[in-house]
Tab-separated table of C-alpha atoms and ligand atoms in Angstrom:
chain	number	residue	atom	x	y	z
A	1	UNK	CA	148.236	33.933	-32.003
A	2	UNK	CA	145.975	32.743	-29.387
A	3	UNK	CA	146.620	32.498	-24.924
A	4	UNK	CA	146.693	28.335	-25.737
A	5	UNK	CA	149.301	28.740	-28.861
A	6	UNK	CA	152.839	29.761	-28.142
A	7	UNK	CA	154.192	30.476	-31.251
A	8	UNK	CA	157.312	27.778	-32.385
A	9	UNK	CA	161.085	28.803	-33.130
A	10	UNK	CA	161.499	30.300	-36.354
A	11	UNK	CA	158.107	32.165	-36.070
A	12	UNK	CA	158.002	35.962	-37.273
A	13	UNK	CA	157.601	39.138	-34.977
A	14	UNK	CA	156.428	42.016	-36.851
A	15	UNK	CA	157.762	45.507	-34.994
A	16	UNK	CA	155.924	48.879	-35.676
A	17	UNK	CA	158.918	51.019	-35.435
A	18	UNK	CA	162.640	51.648	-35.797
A	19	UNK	CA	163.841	52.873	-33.070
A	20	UNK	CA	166.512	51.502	-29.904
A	21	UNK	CA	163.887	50.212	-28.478
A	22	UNK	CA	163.089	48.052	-31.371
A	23	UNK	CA	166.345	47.096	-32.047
A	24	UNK	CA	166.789	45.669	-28.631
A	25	UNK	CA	163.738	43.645	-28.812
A	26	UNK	CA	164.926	42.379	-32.148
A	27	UNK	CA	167.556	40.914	-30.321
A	28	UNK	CA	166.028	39.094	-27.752
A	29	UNK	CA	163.472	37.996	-30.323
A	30	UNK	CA	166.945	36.905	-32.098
A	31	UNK	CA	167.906	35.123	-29.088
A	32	UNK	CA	164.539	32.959	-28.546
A	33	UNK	CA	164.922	31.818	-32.058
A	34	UNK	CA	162.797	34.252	-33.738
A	35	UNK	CA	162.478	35.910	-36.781
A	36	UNK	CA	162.079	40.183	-36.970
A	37	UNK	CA	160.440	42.147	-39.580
A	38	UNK	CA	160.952	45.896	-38.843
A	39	UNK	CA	158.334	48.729	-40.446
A	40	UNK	CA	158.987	52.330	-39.786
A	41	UNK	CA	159.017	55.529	-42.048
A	42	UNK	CA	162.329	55.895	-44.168
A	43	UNK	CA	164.988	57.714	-41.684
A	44	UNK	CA	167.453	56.579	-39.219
A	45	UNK	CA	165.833	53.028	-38.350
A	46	UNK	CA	168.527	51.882	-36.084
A	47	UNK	CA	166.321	48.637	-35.649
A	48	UNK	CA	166.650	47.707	-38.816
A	49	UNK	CA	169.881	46.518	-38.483
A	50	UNK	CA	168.987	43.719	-36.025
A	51	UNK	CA	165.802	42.565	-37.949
A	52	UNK	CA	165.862	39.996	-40.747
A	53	UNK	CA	164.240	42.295	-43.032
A	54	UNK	CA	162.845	45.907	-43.133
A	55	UNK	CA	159.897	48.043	-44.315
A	56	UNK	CA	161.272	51.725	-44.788
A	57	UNK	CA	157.186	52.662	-45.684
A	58	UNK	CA	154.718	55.308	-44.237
A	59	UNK	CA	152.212	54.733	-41.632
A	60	UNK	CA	149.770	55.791	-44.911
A	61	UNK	CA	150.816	52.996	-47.007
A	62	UNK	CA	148.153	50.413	-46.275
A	63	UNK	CA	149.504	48.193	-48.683
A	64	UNK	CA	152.692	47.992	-47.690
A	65	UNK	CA	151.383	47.488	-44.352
A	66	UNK	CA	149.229	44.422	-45.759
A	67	UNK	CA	152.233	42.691	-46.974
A	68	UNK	CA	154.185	43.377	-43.877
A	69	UNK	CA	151.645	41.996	-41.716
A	70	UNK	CA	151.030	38.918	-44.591
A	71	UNK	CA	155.075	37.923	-43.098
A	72	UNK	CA	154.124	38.115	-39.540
A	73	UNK	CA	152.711	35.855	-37.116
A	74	UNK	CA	152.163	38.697	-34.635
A	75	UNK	CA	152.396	42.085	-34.640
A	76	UNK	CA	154.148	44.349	-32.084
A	77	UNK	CA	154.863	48.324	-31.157
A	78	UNK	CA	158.023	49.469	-30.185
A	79	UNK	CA	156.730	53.394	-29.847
A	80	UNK	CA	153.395	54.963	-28.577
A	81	UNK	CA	153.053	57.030	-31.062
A	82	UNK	CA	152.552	54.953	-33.986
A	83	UNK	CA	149.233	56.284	-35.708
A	84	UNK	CA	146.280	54.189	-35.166
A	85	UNK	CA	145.213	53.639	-38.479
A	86	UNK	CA	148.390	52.046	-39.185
A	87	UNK	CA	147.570	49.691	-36.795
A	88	UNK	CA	143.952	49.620	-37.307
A	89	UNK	CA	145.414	48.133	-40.948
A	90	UNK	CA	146.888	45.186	-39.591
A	91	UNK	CA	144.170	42.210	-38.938
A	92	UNK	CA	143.458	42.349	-35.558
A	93	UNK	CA	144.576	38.644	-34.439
A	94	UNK	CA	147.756	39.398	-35.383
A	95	UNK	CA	147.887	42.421	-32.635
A	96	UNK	CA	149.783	41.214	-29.736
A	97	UNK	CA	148.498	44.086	-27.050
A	98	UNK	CA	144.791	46.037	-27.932
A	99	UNK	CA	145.363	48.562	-29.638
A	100	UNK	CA	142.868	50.849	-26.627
A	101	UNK	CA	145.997	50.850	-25.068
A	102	UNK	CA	147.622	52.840	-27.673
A	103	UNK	CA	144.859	55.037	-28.262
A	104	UNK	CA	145.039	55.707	-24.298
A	105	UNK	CA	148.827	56.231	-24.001
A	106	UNK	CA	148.430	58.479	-27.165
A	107	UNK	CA	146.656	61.586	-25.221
A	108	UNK	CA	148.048	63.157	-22.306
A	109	UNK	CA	144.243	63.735	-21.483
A	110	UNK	CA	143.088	60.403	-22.100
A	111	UNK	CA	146.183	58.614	-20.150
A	112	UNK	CA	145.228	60.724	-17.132
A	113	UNK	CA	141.444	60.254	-16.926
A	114	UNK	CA	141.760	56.521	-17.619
A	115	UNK	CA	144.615	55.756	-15.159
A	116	UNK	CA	142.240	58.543	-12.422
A	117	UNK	CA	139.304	55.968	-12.754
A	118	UNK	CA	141.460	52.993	-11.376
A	119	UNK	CA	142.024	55.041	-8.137
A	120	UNK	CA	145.229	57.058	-9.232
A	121	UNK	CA	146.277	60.590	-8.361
A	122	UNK	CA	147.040	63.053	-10.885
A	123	UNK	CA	148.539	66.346	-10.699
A	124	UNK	CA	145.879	69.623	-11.352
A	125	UNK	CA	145.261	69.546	-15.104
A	126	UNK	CA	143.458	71.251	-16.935
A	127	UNK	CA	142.342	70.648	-21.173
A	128	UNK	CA	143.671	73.663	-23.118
A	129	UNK	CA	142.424	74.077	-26.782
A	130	UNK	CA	142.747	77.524	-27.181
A	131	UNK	CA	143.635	81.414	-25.575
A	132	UNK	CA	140.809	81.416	-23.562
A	133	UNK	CA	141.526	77.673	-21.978
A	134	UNK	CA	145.229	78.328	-20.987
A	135	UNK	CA	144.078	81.488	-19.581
A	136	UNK	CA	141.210	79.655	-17.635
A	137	UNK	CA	143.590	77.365	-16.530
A	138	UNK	CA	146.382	79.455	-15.777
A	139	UNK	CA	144.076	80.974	-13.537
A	140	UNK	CA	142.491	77.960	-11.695
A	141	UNK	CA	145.614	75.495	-11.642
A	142	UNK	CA	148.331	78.178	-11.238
A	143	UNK	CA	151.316	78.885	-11.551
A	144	UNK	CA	154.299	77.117	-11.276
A	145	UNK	CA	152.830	74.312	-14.077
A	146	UNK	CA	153.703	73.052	-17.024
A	147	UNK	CA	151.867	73.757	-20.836
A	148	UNK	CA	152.248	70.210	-22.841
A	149	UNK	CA	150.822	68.846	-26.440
A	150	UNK	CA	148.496	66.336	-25.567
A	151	UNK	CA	149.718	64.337	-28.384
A	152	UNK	CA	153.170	63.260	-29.799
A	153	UNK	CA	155.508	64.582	-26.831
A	154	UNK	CA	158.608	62.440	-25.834
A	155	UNK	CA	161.686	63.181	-23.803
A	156	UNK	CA	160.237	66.881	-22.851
A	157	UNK	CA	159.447	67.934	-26.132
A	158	UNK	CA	156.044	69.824	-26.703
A	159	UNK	CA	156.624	71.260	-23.158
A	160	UNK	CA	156.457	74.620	-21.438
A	161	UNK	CA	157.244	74.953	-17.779
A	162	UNK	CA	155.925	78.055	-16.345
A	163	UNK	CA	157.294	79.216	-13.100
A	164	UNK	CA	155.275	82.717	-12.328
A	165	UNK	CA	151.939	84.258	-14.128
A	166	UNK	CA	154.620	86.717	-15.710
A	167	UNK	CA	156.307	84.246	-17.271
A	168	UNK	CA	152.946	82.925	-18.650
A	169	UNK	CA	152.615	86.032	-20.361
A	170	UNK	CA	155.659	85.036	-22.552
A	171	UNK	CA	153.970	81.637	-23.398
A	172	UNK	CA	151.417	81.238	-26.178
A	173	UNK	CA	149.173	78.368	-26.556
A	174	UNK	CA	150.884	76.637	-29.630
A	175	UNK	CA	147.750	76.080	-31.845
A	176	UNK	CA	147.116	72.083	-30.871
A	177	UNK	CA	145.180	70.701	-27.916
A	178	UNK	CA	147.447	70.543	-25.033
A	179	UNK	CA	147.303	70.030	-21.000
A	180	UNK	CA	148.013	72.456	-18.665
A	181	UNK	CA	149.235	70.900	-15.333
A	182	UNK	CA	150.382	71.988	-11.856
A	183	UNK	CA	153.694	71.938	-11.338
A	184	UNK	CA	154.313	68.274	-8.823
A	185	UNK	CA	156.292	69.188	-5.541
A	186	UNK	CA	157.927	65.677	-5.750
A	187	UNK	CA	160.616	63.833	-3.281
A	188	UNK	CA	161.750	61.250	-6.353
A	189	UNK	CA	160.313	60.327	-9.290
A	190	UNK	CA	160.085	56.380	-10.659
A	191	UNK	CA	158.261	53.942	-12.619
A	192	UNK	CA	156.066	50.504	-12.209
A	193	UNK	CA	157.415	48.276	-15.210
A	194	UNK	CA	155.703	45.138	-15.666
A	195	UNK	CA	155.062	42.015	-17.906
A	196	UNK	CA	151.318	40.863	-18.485
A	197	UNK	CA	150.982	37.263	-20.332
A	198	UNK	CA	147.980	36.965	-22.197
A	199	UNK	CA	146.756	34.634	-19.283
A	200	UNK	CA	146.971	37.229	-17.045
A	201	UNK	CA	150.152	36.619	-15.287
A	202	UNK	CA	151.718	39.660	-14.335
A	203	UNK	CA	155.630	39.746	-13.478
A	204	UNK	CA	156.719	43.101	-12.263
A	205	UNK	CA	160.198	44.617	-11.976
A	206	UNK	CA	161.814	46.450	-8.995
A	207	UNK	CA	161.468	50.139	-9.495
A	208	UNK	CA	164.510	52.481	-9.907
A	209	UNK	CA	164.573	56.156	-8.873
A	210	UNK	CA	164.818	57.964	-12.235
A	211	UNK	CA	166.724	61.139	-12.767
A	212	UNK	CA	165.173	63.551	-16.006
A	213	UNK	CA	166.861	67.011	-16.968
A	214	UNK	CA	164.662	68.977	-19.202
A	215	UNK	CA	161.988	66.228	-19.328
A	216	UNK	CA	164.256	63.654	-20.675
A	217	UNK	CA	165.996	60.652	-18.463
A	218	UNK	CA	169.249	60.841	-17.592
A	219	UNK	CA	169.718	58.268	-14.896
A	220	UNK	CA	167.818	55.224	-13.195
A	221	UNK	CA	168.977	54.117	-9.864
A	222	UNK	CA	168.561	51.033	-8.109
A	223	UNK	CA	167.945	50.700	-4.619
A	224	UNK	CA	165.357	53.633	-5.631
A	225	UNK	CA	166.048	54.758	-1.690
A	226	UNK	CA	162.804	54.473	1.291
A	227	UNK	CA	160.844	57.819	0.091
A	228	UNK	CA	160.255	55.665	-3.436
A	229	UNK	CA	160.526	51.935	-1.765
A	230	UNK	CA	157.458	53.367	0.825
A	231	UNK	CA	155.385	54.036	-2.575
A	232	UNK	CA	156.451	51.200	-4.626
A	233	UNK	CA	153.185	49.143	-3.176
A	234	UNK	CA	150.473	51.711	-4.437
A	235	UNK	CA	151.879	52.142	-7.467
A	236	UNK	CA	152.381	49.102	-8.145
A	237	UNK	CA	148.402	47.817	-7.475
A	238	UNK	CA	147.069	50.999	-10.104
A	239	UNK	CA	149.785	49.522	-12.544
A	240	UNK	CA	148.768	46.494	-12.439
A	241	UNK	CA	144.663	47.199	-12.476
A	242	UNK	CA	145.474	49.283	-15.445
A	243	UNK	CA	147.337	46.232	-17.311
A	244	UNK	CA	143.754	44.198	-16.116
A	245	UNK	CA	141.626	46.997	-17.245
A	246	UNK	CA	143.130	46.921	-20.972
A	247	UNK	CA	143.724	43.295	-21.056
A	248	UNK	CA	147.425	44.426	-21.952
A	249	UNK	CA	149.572	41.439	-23.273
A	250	UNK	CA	153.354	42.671	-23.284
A	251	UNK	CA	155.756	45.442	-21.634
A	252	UNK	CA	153.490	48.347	-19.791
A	253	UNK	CA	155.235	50.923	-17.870
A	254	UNK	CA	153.923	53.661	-15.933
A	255	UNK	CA	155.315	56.891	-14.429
A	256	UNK	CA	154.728	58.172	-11.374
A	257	UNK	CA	155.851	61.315	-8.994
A	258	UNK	CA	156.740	60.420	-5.245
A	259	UNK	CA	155.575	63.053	-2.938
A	260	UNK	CA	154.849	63.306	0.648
A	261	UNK	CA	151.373	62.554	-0.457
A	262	UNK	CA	152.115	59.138	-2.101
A	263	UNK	CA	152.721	58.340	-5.830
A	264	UNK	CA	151.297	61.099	-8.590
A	265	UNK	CA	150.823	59.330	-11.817
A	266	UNK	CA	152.594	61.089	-14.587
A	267	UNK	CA	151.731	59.432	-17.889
A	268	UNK	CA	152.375	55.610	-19.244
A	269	UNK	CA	154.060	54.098	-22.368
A	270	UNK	CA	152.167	50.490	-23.466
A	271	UNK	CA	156.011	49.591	-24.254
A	272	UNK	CA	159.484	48.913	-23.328
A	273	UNK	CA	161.059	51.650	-21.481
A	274	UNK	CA	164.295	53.989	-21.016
A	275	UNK	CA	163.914	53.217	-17.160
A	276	UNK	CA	163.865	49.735	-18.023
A	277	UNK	CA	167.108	49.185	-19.802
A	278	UNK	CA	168.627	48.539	-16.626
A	279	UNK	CA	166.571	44.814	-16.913
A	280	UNK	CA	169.146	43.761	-19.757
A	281	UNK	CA	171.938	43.225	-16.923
A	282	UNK	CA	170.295	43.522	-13.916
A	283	UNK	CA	167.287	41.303	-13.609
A	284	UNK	CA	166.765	37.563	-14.331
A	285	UNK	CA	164.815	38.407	-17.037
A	286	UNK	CA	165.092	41.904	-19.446
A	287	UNK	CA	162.232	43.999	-19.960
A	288	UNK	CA	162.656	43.118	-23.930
A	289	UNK	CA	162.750	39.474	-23.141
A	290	UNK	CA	159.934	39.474	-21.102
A	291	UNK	CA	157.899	41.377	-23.784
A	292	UNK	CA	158.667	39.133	-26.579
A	293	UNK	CA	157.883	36.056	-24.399
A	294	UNK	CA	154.454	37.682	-23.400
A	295	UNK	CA	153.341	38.590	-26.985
A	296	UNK	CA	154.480	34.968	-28.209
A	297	UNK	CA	152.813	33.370	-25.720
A	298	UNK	CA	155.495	31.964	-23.797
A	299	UNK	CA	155.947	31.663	-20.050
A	300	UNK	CA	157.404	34.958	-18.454
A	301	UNK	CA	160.767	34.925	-16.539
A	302	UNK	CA	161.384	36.431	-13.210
A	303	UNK	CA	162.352	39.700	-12.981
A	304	UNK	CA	164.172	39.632	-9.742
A	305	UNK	CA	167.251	41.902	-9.074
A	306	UNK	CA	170.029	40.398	-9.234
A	307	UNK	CA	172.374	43.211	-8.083
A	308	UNK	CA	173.099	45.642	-4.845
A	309	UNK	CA	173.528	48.010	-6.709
A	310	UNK	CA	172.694	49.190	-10.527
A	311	UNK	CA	173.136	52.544	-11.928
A	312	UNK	CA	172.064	53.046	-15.690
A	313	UNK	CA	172.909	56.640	-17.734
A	314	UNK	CA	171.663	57.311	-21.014
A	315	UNK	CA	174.700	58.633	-23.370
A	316	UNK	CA	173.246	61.747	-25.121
A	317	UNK	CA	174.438	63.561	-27.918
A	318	UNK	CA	177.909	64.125	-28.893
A	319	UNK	CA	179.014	62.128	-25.592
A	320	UNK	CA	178.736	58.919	-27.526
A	321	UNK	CA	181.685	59.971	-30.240
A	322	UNK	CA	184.156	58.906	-26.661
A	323	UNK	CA	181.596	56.282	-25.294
A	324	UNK	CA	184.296	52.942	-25.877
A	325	UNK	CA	186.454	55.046	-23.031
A	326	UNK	CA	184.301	53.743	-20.827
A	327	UNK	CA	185.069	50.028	-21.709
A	328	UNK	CA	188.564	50.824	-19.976
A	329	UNK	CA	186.653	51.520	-16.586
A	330	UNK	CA	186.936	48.835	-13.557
A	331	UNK	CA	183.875	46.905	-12.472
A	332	UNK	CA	181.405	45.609	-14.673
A	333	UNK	CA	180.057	48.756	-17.248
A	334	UNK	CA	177.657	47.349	-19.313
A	335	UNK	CA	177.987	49.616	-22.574
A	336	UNK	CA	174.961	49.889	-25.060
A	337	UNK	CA	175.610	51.809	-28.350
A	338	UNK	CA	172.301	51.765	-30.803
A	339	UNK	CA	174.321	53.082	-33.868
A	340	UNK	CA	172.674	56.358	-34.302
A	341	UNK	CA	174.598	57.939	-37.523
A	342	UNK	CA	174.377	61.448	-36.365
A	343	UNK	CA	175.071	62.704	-32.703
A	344	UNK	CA	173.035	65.262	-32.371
A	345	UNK	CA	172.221	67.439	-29.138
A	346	UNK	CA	169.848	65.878	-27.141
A	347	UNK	CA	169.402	62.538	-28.928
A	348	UNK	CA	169.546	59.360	-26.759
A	349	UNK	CA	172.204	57.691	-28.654
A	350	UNK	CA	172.718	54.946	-25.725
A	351	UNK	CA	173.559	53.903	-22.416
A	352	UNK	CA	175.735	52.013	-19.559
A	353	UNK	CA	174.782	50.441	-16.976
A	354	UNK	CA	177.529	49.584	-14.268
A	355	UNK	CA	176.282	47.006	-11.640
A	356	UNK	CA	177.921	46.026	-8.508
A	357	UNK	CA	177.167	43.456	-5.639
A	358	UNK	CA	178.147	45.870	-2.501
B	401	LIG	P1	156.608	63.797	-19.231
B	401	LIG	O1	156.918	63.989	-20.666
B	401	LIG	O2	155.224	64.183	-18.863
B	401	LIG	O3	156.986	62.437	-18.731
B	401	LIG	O4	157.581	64.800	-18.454
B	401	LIG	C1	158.981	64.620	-18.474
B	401	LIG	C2	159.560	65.014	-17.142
B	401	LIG	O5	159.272	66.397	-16.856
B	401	LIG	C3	159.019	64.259	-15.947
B	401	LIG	O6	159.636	63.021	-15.795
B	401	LIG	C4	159.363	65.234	-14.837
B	401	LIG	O7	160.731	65.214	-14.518
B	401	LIG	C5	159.024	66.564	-15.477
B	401	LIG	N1	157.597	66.871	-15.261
B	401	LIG	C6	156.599	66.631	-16.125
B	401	LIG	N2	155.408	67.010	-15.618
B	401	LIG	C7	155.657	67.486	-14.387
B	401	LIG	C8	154.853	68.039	-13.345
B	401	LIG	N3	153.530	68.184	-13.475
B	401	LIG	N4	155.470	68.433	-12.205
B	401	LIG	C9	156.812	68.323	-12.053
B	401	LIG	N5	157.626	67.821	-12.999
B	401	LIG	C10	157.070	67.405	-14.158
């Protein structure tokens, strides 16, 4: 697919992983008149169920990946953590987004110095690859911080937070190269989600004030309130440079802290995102619509509010098994299940989003 070639109705999207977020893209892709081919390792591919056809294969099987990428007419990701030689194996025109951008979000380390370059602000950090680095940087970033993996952590797992040097004692360094980072005295904390169309048109969503527990979201709010609103601008300008920088076609989102300071960047996800979902009801164009239009070469749509109001909640765990209850609620919920089979503890299993013009 090339910038001067939007690709026609009937035209097949090829989506690295099987996930909710995939599943929801597969439905706007549905809804433009596209066809979806899923591939993810065999397990609970939730997407799979709104693509026209699925590859349950590993991110090993190069073949398989061949004739997956054979049906496609271009090739998307639905999860940073995809391994890059899975998607080195798929010819390169077919890539919607470059794949830098993956090998970026893909290290805590790597995310921070890149994003630091364009101007941002990180917390203290400090690379920890063995004993002797975590105690270094116990010792020059401090204490309260937080130990992470700097690869293949999502919705605070591969985290330690460490509130006092004793506690540190309790806390080994877990054998794989991780980041040690100050702990971020933040006010709110919210992300810049935007749209970049391979011509360089960038379309960028209000941001919400987002609510995690235990590193994972719980909540994004809209009006994000004036300490985030005051931020919104600065963020904004090192989202977008960074969507320039990589020459990003698609959904980028990053994450940022707001302190009394101004915005902390946190990390960024060359996807779709949780504090995004919001979009589906609450914008003029979703975050998953956007993204497919982007990557087939389509013009964006705006992404204006459309509400006063908008409050999104994941539904986690077992809370789903009673999640039609809230169908019976007044106003407008907005209920999203992604047909997990198992509820288990901690696993986003969906979310509502209730919207209101007051
Ligand atoms: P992450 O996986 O890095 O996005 O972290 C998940 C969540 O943990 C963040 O959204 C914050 O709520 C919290 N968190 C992570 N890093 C820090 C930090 N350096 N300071 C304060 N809170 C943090």
């Amino acid at each position: 697919m090339t910038e001067n070639s939007p690709l026609s109705p009937g035209s097949t999207i090829g989506i690295l992983g099987g996930g909710q977020l995939g599943r929801m893209l597969a439905m706007s892709a549905a809804q433009l008149g596209f066809r979806v081919i899923g591939y993810a390792p065999a397990g609970d591919n939730v997407a799979a169920s709104a693509c026209n056809d699925f590859f349950e294969n590993g991110w090993g099987d190069t073949t398989a990946l061949s004739v997956f990428a054979s049906q496609c007419d271009v090739v998307t990701w639905e999860f940073e953590n995809v391994p890059l030689s899975a998607v080195e194996a798929i010819p390169s025109s077919l890539l919607a987004a470059n794949p830098k951008s993956l090998q970026i979000a893909q290290d805590r380390l790597n995310e921070k110095r890149f994003v630091e370059e364009l101007g941002a602000r990180c917390a203290p950090y400090m690379r920890v690859e063995s004993d002797d680095d975590f105690a270094t940087a116990l010792d020059r970033v401090g204490t309260p911080g937080i130990l992470k993996t700097a690869r293949d952590g999502y919705d605070g797992k591969g985290q330690w937070r460490i509130n006092s040097a004793h506690e540190a004692e309790g806390v080994r360094f877990p054998g794989r190269p991780c980041i040690y980072e100050g702990m971020v005295n933040f006010e709110a904390e919210f992300s810049v989600i935007l749209a970049r169309a391979a011509d360089g048109t960038i379309r960028i969503w209000d941001s919400s004030a987002n609510t995690h527990d235990g590193g994972m979201l719980v909540k994004s709010i809209i009006p994000a309130g004036p300490v985030v609103e005051a931020q919104i601008n600065a963020a904004q300008d090192i989202a977008r440079q960074t969507a320039n920088a990589l020459q990003y076609v698609g959904v980028l989102t990053l994450e940022f802290f707001a302190t009394r300071d101004g915005p902390v960047f946190n990390e960024m996800a060359p996807r779709v995102h949780n504090s995004g979902h919001w979009t589906i009801e609450g914008a003029a164009t979703s975050q998953f619509e956007n993204h497919i239009r982007a990557i087939c070469g389509l013009p964006l749509g705006g992404t204006e509010t459309r509400f006063a109001s908008i409050d999104m909640r994941n539904i986690v765990g077992e809370d789903a098994l009673n999640a039609h209850d809230i169908l019976a609620e007044e106003g407008e919920p907005h209920l999203h299940l992604y047909g997990k089979r198992e509820a288990r503890e901690g696993r986003k299993m969906g979310h509502v989003t209730r919207v209101s013009h007051d």
